Amino acid sequence: MSRLFFATLENALKVMLALMVVLVFGNVILRYGFNSGITMSEELSRFLFVWLIFLGAFLTLRERAHLGVNGLVRLLPYRGQRAVRIFGDAASLLCCILLGLGAWRQVLDNMQNHSPVAGIPMGVVYFSCVASSVGMAALFARSVLQVATGRIPDDEIFASHGEELIE
């Protein structure tokens, strides 16, 4: 189920990126080649970009591929590394909850405000932050539980992508 969910999200990101390219490139061709254009191209591509960023951040967190500096933490003993990981993930979980609540308030406040050209409720744009916050909070909560119960191997406490290139 989760593989299908994340594969669907990845495909949605691909579609959003392709749609952004078509909108922007098509608008450039129409504007310079035919002295016309797609009126809502810029606005729609900007909204798609917002969704792309927030959903991309969520998917990147799933793979623990966000930028991290953990050289000092790696010098700690295993229990210290676990404590730092739990503390960091719990603090990030709290931030996701606060961000999600604030974004939800923005969604409610802006459902009556519509974008000037496309007429899309601005709450739809702000909902990207809510969706990302909920997903990231779930990943952080799972991580805290897995580390606290010892279900993550020692060498994966602070595993990151591209590590072998640094050594």
mmCIF file with all atom_site columns, C-alpha atoms in Angstrom:
data_model
loop_
_atom_site.group_PDB
_atom_site.id
_atom_site.type_symbol
_atom_site.label_atom_id
_atom_site.label_alt_id
_atom_site.label_comp_id
_atom_site.label_asym_id
_atom_site.label_entity_id
_atom_site.label_seq_id
_atom_site.pdbx_PDB_ins_code
_atom_site.Cartn_x
_atom_site.Cartn_y
_atom_site.Cartn_z
_atom_site.occupancy
_atom_site.B_iso_or_equiv
_atom_site.pdbx_formal_charge
_atom_site.auth_seq_id
_atom_site.auth_comp_id
_atom_site.auth_asym_id
_atom_site.auth_atom_id
_atom_site.pdbx_PDB_model_num
ATOM 1   C CA . MET A 1 1   ? 0.000   0.000  0.000   1.00 0.00 ? 1   MET A CA 1
ATOM 2   C CA . SER A 1 2   ? 2.713   2.505  0.948   1.00 0.00 ? 2   SER A CA 1
ATOM 3   C CA . ARG A 1 3   ? 4.765   1.651  -2.152  1.00 0.00 ? 3   ARG A CA 1
ATOM 4   C CA . LEU A 1 4   ? 1.761   2.394  -4.325  1.00 0.00 ? 4   LEU A CA 1
ATOM 5   C CA . PHE A 1 5   ? 1.127   5.649  -2.441  1.00 0.00 ? 5   PHE A CA 1
ATOM 6   C CA . PHE A 1 6   ? 4.703   6.887  -2.830  1.00 0.00 ? 6   PHE A CA 1
ATOM 7   C CA . ALA A 1 7   ? 4.892   5.750  -6.463  1.00 0.00 ? 7   ALA A CA 1
ATOM 8   C CA . THR A 1 8   ? 1.692   7.687  -7.137  1.00 0.00 ? 8   THR A CA 1
ATOM 9   C CA . LEU A 1 9   ? 3.162   10.769 -5.473  1.00 0.00 ? 9   LEU A CA 1
ATOM 10  C CA . GLU A 1 10  ? 6.347   10.469 -7.519  1.00 0.00 ? 10  GLU A CA 1
ATOM 11  C CA . ASN A 1 11  ? 4.308   10.179 -10.707 1.00 0.00 ? 11  ASN A CA 1
ATOM 12  C CA . ALA A 1 12  ? 2.233   13.191 -9.681  1.00 0.00 ? 12  ALA A CA 1
ATOM 13  C CA . LEU A 1 13  ? 5.464   15.171 -9.263  1.00 0.00 ? 13  LEU A CA 1
ATOM 14  C CA . LYS A 1 14  ? 6.570   14.115 -12.731 1.00 0.00 ? 14  LYS A CA 1
ATOM 15  C CA . VAL A 1 15  ? 3.249   15.216 -14.202 1.00 0.00 ? 15  VAL A CA 1
ATOM 16  C CA . MET A 1 16  ? 3.432   18.561 -12.359 1.00 0.00 ? 16  MET A CA 1
ATOM 17  C CA . LEU A 1 17  ? 6.950   19.198 -13.634 1.00 0.00 ? 17  LEU A CA 1
ATOM 18  C CA . ALA A 1 18  ? 5.988   18.267 -17.192 1.00 0.00 ? 18  ALA A CA 1
ATOM 19  C CA . LEU A 1 19  ? 2.928   20.495 -17.017 1.00 0.00 ? 19  LEU A CA 1
ATOM 20  C CA . MET A 1 20  ? 5.045   23.384 -15.741 1.00 0.00 ? 20  MET A CA 1
ATOM 21  C CA . VAL A 1 21  ? 7.492   22.948 -18.623 1.00 0.00 ? 21  VAL A CA 1
ATOM 22  C CA . VAL A 1 22  ? 4.689   22.814 -21.182 1.00 0.00 ? 22  VAL A CA 1
ATOM 23  C CA . LEU A 1 23  ? 2.956   25.876 -19.722 1.00 0.00 ? 23  LEU A CA 1
ATOM 24  C CA . VAL A 1 24  ? 6.061   28.024 -19.500 1.00 0.00 ? 24  VAL A CA 1
ATOM 25  C CA . PHE A 1 25  ? 7.685   26.896 -22.756 1.00 0.00 ? 25  PHE A CA 1
ATOM 26  C CA . GLY A 1 26  ? 4.366   27.058 -24.610 1.00 0.00 ? 26  GLY A CA 1
ATOM 27  C CA . ASN A 1 27  ? 3.780   30.552 -23.303 1.00 0.00 ? 27  ASN A CA 1
ATOM 28  C CA . VAL A 1 28  ? 7.251   31.670 -24.418 1.00 0.00 ? 28  VAL A CA 1
ATOM 29  C CA . ILE A 1 29  ? 6.688   30.258 -27.913 1.00 0.00 ? 29  ILE A CA 1
ATOM 30  C CA . LEU A 1 30  ? 3.262   31.861 -28.162 1.00 0.00 ? 30  LEU A CA 1
ATOM 31  C CA . ARG A 1 31  ? 4.460   35.184 -26.807 1.00 0.00 ? 31  ARG A CA 1
ATOM 32  C CA . TYR A 1 32  ? 7.544   35.597 -28.994 1.00 0.00 ? 32  TYR A CA 1
ATOM 33  C CA . GLY A 1 33  ? 6.388   33.660 -32.031 1.00 0.00 ? 33  GLY A CA 1
ATOM 34  C CA . PHE A 1 34  ? 2.743   34.618 -32.325 1.00 0.00 ? 34  PHE A CA 1
ATOM 35  C CA . ASN A 1 35  ? 2.409   37.725 -30.126 1.00 0.00 ? 35  ASN A CA 1
ATOM 36  C CA . SER A 1 36  ? -0.151  36.015 -27.870 1.00 0.00 ? 36  SER A CA 1
ATOM 37  C CA . GLY A 1 37  ? 0.043   33.777 -24.834 1.00 0.00 ? 37  GLY A CA 1
ATOM 38  C CA . ILE A 1 38  ? -1.662  31.617 -22.260 1.00 0.00 ? 38  ILE A CA 1
ATOM 39  C CA . THR A 1 39  ? -3.094  34.048 -19.753 1.00 0.00 ? 39  THR A CA 1
ATOM 40  C CA . MET A 1 40  ? -2.907  31.849 -16.691 1.00 0.00 ? 40  MET A CA 1
ATOM 41  C CA . SER A 1 41  ? 0.363   30.097 -17.555 1.00 0.00 ? 41  SER A CA 1
ATOM 42  C CA . GLU A 1 42  ? 2.525   31.976 -15.060 1.00 0.00 ? 42  GLU A CA 1
ATOM 43  C CA . GLU A 1 43  ? 0.047   31.665 -12.215 1.00 0.00 ? 43  GLU A CA 1
ATOM 44  C CA . LEU A 1 44  ? -0.636  27.961 -12.733 1.00 0.00 ? 44  LEU A CA 1
ATOM 45  C CA . SER A 1 45  ? 3.049   27.119 -13.072 1.00 0.00 ? 45  SER A CA 1
ATOM 46  C CA . ARG A 1 46  ? 3.771   29.028 -9.845  1.00 0.00 ? 46  ARG A CA 1
ATOM 47  C CA . PHE A 1 47  ? 1.056   27.088 -7.988  1.00 0.00 ? 47  PHE A CA 1
ATOM 48  C CA . LEU A 1 48  ? 2.325   23.796 -9.411  1.00 0.00 ? 48  LEU A CA 1
ATOM 49  C CA . PHE A 1 49  ? 5.824   24.752 -8.296  1.00 0.00 ? 49  PHE A CA 1
ATOM 50  C CA . VAL A 1 50  ? 4.599   25.288 -4.711  1.00 0.00 ? 50  VAL A CA 1
ATOM 51  C CA . TRP A 1 51  ? 2.986   21.839 -4.697  1.00 0.00 ? 51  TRP A CA 1
ATOM 52  C CA . LEU A 1 52  ? 6.092   20.327 -6.312  1.00 0.00 ? 52  LEU A CA 1
ATOM 53  C CA . ILE A 1 53  ? 8.350   21.741 -3.600  1.00 0.00 ? 53  ILE A CA 1
ATOM 54  C CA . PHE A 1 54  ? 6.234   20.635 -0.646  1.00 0.00 ? 54  PHE A CA 1
ATOM 55  C CA . LEU A 1 55  ? 5.520   17.137 -1.955  1.00 0.00 ? 55  LEU A CA 1
ATOM 56  C CA . GLY A 1 56  ? 9.148   16.784 -3.039  1.00 0.00 ? 56  GLY A CA 1
ATOM 57  C CA . ALA A 1 57  ? 10.309  17.690 0.466   1.00 0.00 ? 57  ALA A CA 1
ATOM 58  C CA . PHE A 1 58  ? 8.035   14.994 1.871   1.00 0.00 ? 58  PHE A CA 1
ATOM 59  C CA . LEU A 1 59  ? 9.333   12.349 -0.539  1.00 0.00 ? 59  LEU A CA 1
ATOM 60  C CA . THR A 1 60  ? 12.928  13.391 0.104   1.00 0.00 ? 60  THR A CA 1
ATOM 61  C CA . LEU A 1 61  ? 12.422  13.018 3.849   1.00 0.00 ? 61  LEU A CA 1
ATOM 62  C CA . ARG A 1 62  ? 11.137  9.495  3.298   1.00 0.00 ? 62  ARG A CA 1
ATOM 63  C CA . GLU A 1 63  ? 14.516  8.606  1.791   1.00 0.00 ? 63  GLU A CA 1
ATOM 64  C CA . ARG A 1 64  ? 16.355  10.642 4.466   1.00 0.00 ? 64  ARG A CA 1
ATOM 65  C CA . ALA A 1 65  ? 18.074  12.503 1.656   1.00 0.00 ? 65  ALA A CA 1
ATOM 66  C CA . HIS A 1 66  ? 17.803  15.996 3.129   1.00 0.00 ? 66  HIS A CA 1
ATOM 67  C CA . LEU A 1 67  ? 21.044  17.813 3.786   1.00 0.00 ? 67  LEU A CA 1
ATOM 68  C CA . GLY A 1 68  ? 22.429  16.973 7.197   1.00 0.00 ? 68  GLY A CA 1
ATOM 69  C CA . VAL A 1 69  ? 25.630  17.605 9.090   1.00 0.00 ? 69  VAL A CA 1
ATOM 70  C CA . ASN A 1 70  ? 26.252  14.703 11.404  1.00 0.00 ? 70  ASN A CA 1
ATOM 71  C CA . GLY A 1 71  ? 30.043  14.437 11.645  1.00 0.00 ? 71  GLY A CA 1
ATOM 72  C CA . LEU A 1 72  ? 30.054  15.381 15.321  1.00 0.00 ? 72  LEU A CA 1
ATOM 73  C CA . VAL A 1 73  ? 27.157  13.052 16.135  1.00 0.00 ? 73  VAL A CA 1
ATOM 74  C CA . ARG A 1 74  ? 28.990  10.121 14.547  1.00 0.00 ? 74  ARG A CA 1
ATOM 75  C CA . LEU A 1 75  ? 31.740  10.538 17.147  1.00 0.00 ? 75  LEU A CA 1
ATOM 76  C CA . LEU A 1 76  ? 29.235  9.820  19.935  1.00 0.00 ? 76  LEU A CA 1
ATOM 77  C CA . PRO A 1 77  ? 28.663  6.303  21.227  1.00 0.00 ? 77  PRO A CA 1
ATOM 78  C CA . TYR A 1 78  ? 25.645  4.401  19.908  1.00 0.00 ? 78  TYR A CA 1
ATOM 79  C CA . ARG A 1 79  ? 23.346  5.470  22.772  1.00 0.00 ? 79  ARG A CA 1
ATOM 80  C CA . GLY A 1 80  ? 24.304  9.104  22.249  1.00 0.00 ? 80  GLY A CA 1
ATOM 81  C CA . GLN A 1 81  ? 23.587  8.829  18.534  1.00 0.00 ? 81  GLN A CA 1
ATOM 82  C CA . ARG A 1 82  ? 20.191  7.302  19.273  1.00 0.00 ? 82  ARG A CA 1
ATOM 83  C CA . ALA A 1 83  ? 19.389  10.057 21.782  1.00 0.00 ? 83  ALA A CA 1
ATOM 84  C CA . VAL A 1 84  ? 20.374  12.786 19.314  1.00 0.00 ? 84  VAL A CA 1
ATOM 85  C CA . ARG A 1 85  ? 18.318  11.160 16.542  1.00 0.00 ? 85  ARG A CA 1
ATOM 86  C CA . ILE A 1 86  ? 15.271  10.810 18.791  1.00 0.00 ? 86  ILE A CA 1
ATOM 87  C CA . PHE A 1 87  ? 15.603  14.399 20.004  1.00 0.00 ? 87  PHE A CA 1
ATOM 88  C CA . GLY A 1 88  ? 16.087  15.744 16.484  1.00 0.00 ? 88  GLY A CA 1
ATOM 89  C CA . ASP A 1 89  ? 13.192  13.787 15.023  1.00 0.00 ? 89  ASP A CA 1
ATOM 90  C CA . ALA A 1 90  ? 10.912  14.702 17.949  1.00 0.00 ? 90  ALA A CA 1
ATOM 91  C CA . ALA A 1 91  ? 11.791  18.393 17.540  1.00 0.00 ? 91  ALA A CA 1
ATOM 92  C CA . SER A 1 92  ? 11.143  18.114 13.805  1.00 0.00 ? 92  SER A CA 1
ATOM 93  C CA . LEU A 1 93  ? 7.832   16.385 14.548  1.00 0.00 ? 93  LEU A CA 1
ATOM 94  C CA . LEU A 1 94  ? 6.838   19.307 16.759  1.00 0.00 ? 94  LEU A CA 1
ATOM 95  C CA . CYS A 1 95  ? 7.810   21.765 14.009  1.00 0.00 ? 95  CYS A CA 1
ATOM 96  C CA . CYS A 1 96  ? 5.721   19.815 11.486  1.00 0.00 ? 96  CYS A CA 1
ATOM 97  C CA . ILE A 1 97  ? 2.719   19.915 13.803  1.00 0.00 ? 97  ILE A CA 1
ATOM 98  C CA . LEU A 1 98  ? 3.055   23.666 14.341  1.00 0.00 ? 98  LEU A CA 1
ATOM 99  C CA . LEU A 1 99  ? 3.626   24.300 10.633  1.00 0.00 ? 99  LEU A CA 1
ATOM 100 C CA . GLY A 1 100 ? 0.653   22.134 9.710   1.00 0.00 ? 100 GLY A CA 1
ATOM 101 C CA . LEU A 1 101 ? -1.643  23.912 12.159  1.00 0.00 ? 101 LEU A CA 1
ATOM 102 C CA . GLY A 1 102 ? -0.556  27.317 10.893  1.00 0.00 ? 102 GLY A CA 1
ATOM 103 C CA . ALA A 1 103 ? -0.957  26.221 7.289   1.00 0.00 ? 103 ALA A CA 1
ATOM 104 C CA . TRP A 1 104 ? -4.414  24.833 8.059   1.00 0.00 ? 104 TRP A CA 1
ATOM 105 C CA . ARG A 1 105 ? -5.433  28.234 9.428   1.00 0.00 ? 105 ARG A CA 1
ATOM 106 C CA . GLN A 1 106 ? -4.152  29.790 6.204   1.00 0.00 ? 106 GLN A CA 1
ATOM 107 C CA . VAL A 1 107 ? -6.190  27.312 4.166   1.00 0.00 ? 107 VAL A CA 1
ATOM 108 C CA . LEU A 1 108 ? -9.363  28.205 6.059   1.00 0.00 ? 108 LEU A CA 1
ATOM 109 C CA . ASP A 1 109 ? -8.674  31.936 5.871   1.00 0.00 ? 109 ASP A CA 1
ATOM 110 C CA . ASN A 1 110 ? -7.916  31.884 2.150   1.00 0.00 ? 110 ASN A CA 1
ATOM 111 C CA . MET A 1 111 ? -10.585 29.616 0.691   1.00 0.00 ? 111 MET A CA 1
ATOM 112 C CA . GLN A 1 112 ? -12.635 32.717 -0.123  1.00 0.00 ? 112 GLN A CA 1
ATOM 113 C CA . ASN A 1 113 ? -9.658  34.486 -1.751  1.00 0.00 ? 113 ASN A CA 1
ATOM 114 C CA . HIS A 1 114 ? -9.197  33.534 -5.383  1.00 0.00 ? 114 HIS A CA 1
ATOM 115 C CA . SER A 1 115 ? -6.136  33.964 -7.554  1.00 0.00 ? 115 SER A CA 1
ATOM 116 C CA . PRO A 1 116 ? -6.483  36.944 -9.873  1.00 0.00 ? 116 PRO A CA 1
ATOM 117 C CA . VAL A 1 117 ? -6.149  35.165 -13.226 1.00 0.00 ? 117 VAL A CA 1
ATOM 118 C CA . ALA A 1 118 ? -7.056  31.472 -12.786 1.00 0.00 ? 118 ALA A CA 1
ATOM 119 C CA . GLY A 1 119 ? -9.668  32.031 -10.083 1.00 0.00 ? 119 GLY A CA 1
ATOM 120 C CA . ILE A 1 120 ? -8.314  29.155 -7.974  1.00 0.00 ? 120 ILE A CA 1
ATOM 121 C CA . PRO A 1 121 ? -9.014  29.456 -4.231  1.00 0.00 ? 121 PRO A CA 1
ATOM 122 C CA . MET A 1 122 ? -5.719  30.341 -2.566  1.00 0.00 ? 122 MET A CA 1
ATOM 123 C CA . GLY A 1 123 ? -6.515  27.837 0.174   1.00 0.00 ? 123 GLY A CA 1
ATOM 124 C CA . VAL A 1 124 ? -5.813  25.096 -2.368  1.00 0.00 ? 124 VAL A CA 1
ATOM 125 C CA . VAL A 1 125 ? -2.277  26.415 -2.754  1.00 0.00 ? 125 VAL A CA 1
ATOM 126 C CA . TYR A 1 126 ? -1.754  26.648 1.013   1.00 0.00 ? 126 TYR A CA 1
ATOM 127 C CA . PHE A 1 127 ? -3.051  23.098 1.431   1.00 0.00 ? 127 PHE A CA 1
ATOM 128 C CA . SER A 1 128 ? 0.219   21.852 -0.089  1.00 0.00 ? 128 SER A CA 1
ATOM 129 C CA . CYS A 1 129 ? 1.920   22.827 3.167   1.00 0.00 ? 129 CYS A CA 1
ATOM 130 C CA . VAL A 1 130 ? -0.710  20.984 5.206   1.00 0.00 ? 130 VAL A CA 1
ATOM 131 C CA . ALA A 1 131 ? -0.309  17.820 3.132   1.00 0.00 ? 131 ALA A CA 1
ATOM 132 C CA . SER A 1 132 ? 3.475   17.970 3.390   1.00 0.00 ? 132 SER A CA 1
ATOM 133 C CA . SER A 1 133 ? 3.398   18.662 7.135   1.00 0.00 ? 133 SER A CA 1
ATOM 134 C CA . VAL A 1 134 ? 1.068   15.755 7.836   1.00 0.00 ? 134 VAL A CA 1
ATOM 135 C CA . GLY A 1 135 ? 3.177   13.372 5.761   1.00 0.00 ? 135 GLY A CA 1
ATOM 136 C CA . MET A 1 136 ? 6.450   14.551 7.292   1.00 0.00 ? 136 MET A CA 1
ATOM 137 C CA . ALA A 1 137 ? 4.989   14.377 10.813  1.00 0.00 ? 137 ALA A CA 1
ATOM 138 C CA . ALA A 1 138 ? 3.979   10.767 10.179  1.00 0.00 ? 138 ALA A CA 1
ATOM 139 C CA . LEU A 1 139 ? 7.490   9.930  8.967   1.00 0.00 ? 139 LEU A CA 1
ATOM 140 C CA . PHE A 1 140 ? 9.108   11.617 11.973  1.00 0.00 ? 140 PHE A CA 1
ATOM 141 C CA . ALA A 1 141 ? 6.731   9.879  14.407  1.00 0.00 ? 141 ALA A CA 1
ATOM 142 C CA . ARG A 1 142 ? 7.543   6.514  12.824  1.00 0.00 ? 142 ARG A CA 1
ATOM 143 C CA . SER A 1 143 ? 11.259  7.295  12.995  1.00 0.00 ? 143 SER A CA 1
ATOM 144 C CA . VAL A 1 144 ? 11.083  8.223  16.691  1.00 0.00 ? 144 VAL A CA 1
ATOM 145 C CA . LEU A 1 145 ? 9.270   4.957  17.456  1.00 0.00 ? 145 LEU A CA 1
ATOM 146 C CA . GLN A 1 146 ? 11.674  2.855  15.398  1.00 0.00 ? 146 GLN A CA 1
ATOM 147 C CA . VAL A 1 147 ? 14.783  4.383  16.949  1.00 0.00 ? 147 VAL A CA 1
ATOM 148 C CA . ALA A 1 148 ? 13.346  4.268  20.482  1.00 0.00 ? 148 ALA A CA 1
ATOM 149 C CA . THR A 1 149 ? 12.441  0.599  20.154  1.00 0.00 ? 149 THR A CA 1
ATOM 150 C CA . GLY A 1 150 ? 15.756  -0.340 18.509  1.00 0.00 ? 150 GLY A CA 1
ATOM 151 C CA . ARG A 1 151 ? 14.276  -1.381 15.174  1.00 0.00 ? 151 ARG A CA 1
ATOM 152 C CA . ILE A 1 152 ? 16.872  0.618  13.225  1.00 0.00 ? 152 ILE A CA 1
ATOM 153 C CA . PRO A 1 153 ? 20.327  -0.987 12.888  1.00 0.00 ? 153 PRO A CA 1
ATOM 154 C CA . ASP A 1 154 ? 23.292  0.813  14.469  1.00 0.00 ? 154 ASP A CA 1
ATOM 155 C CA . ASP A 1 155 ? 24.838  1.756  11.135  1.00 0.00 ? 155 ASP A CA 1
ATOM 156 C CA . GLU A 1 156 ? 21.595  3.318  9.857   1.00 0.00 ? 156 GLU A CA 1
ATOM 157 C CA . ILE A 1 157 ? 20.963  5.751  12.706  1.00 0.00 ? 157 ILE A CA 1
ATOM 158 C CA . PHE A 1 158 ? 22.494  8.574  10.653  1.00 0.00 ? 158 PHE A CA 1
ATOM 159 C CA . ALA A 1 159 ? 22.854  6.949  7.241   1.00 0.00 ? 159 ALA A CA 1
ATOM 160 C CA . SER A 1 160 ? 22.737  9.409  4.376   1.00 0.00 ? 160 SER A CA 1
ATOM 161 C CA . HIS A 1 161 ? 22.970  9.351  0.602   1.00 0.00 ? 161 HIS A CA 1
ATOM 162 C CA . GLY A 1 162 ? 26.319  9.927  -1.063  1.00 0.00 ? 162 GLY A CA 1
ATOM 163 C CA . GLU A 1 163 ? 28.232  9.124  2.104   1.00 0.00 ? 163 GLU A CA 1
ATOM 164 C CA . GLU A 1 164 ? 30.797  7.005  0.327   1.00 0.00 ? 164 GLU A CA 1
ATOM 165 C CA . LEU A 1 165 ? 31.809  9.999  -1.807  1.00 0.00 ? 165 LEU A CA 1
ATOM 166 C CA . ILE A 1 166 ? 32.883  11.994 1.250   1.00 0.00 ? 166 ILE A CA 1
ATOM 167 C CA . GLU A 1 167 ? 35.115  9.355  2.814   1.00 0.00 ? 167 GLU A CA 1
#
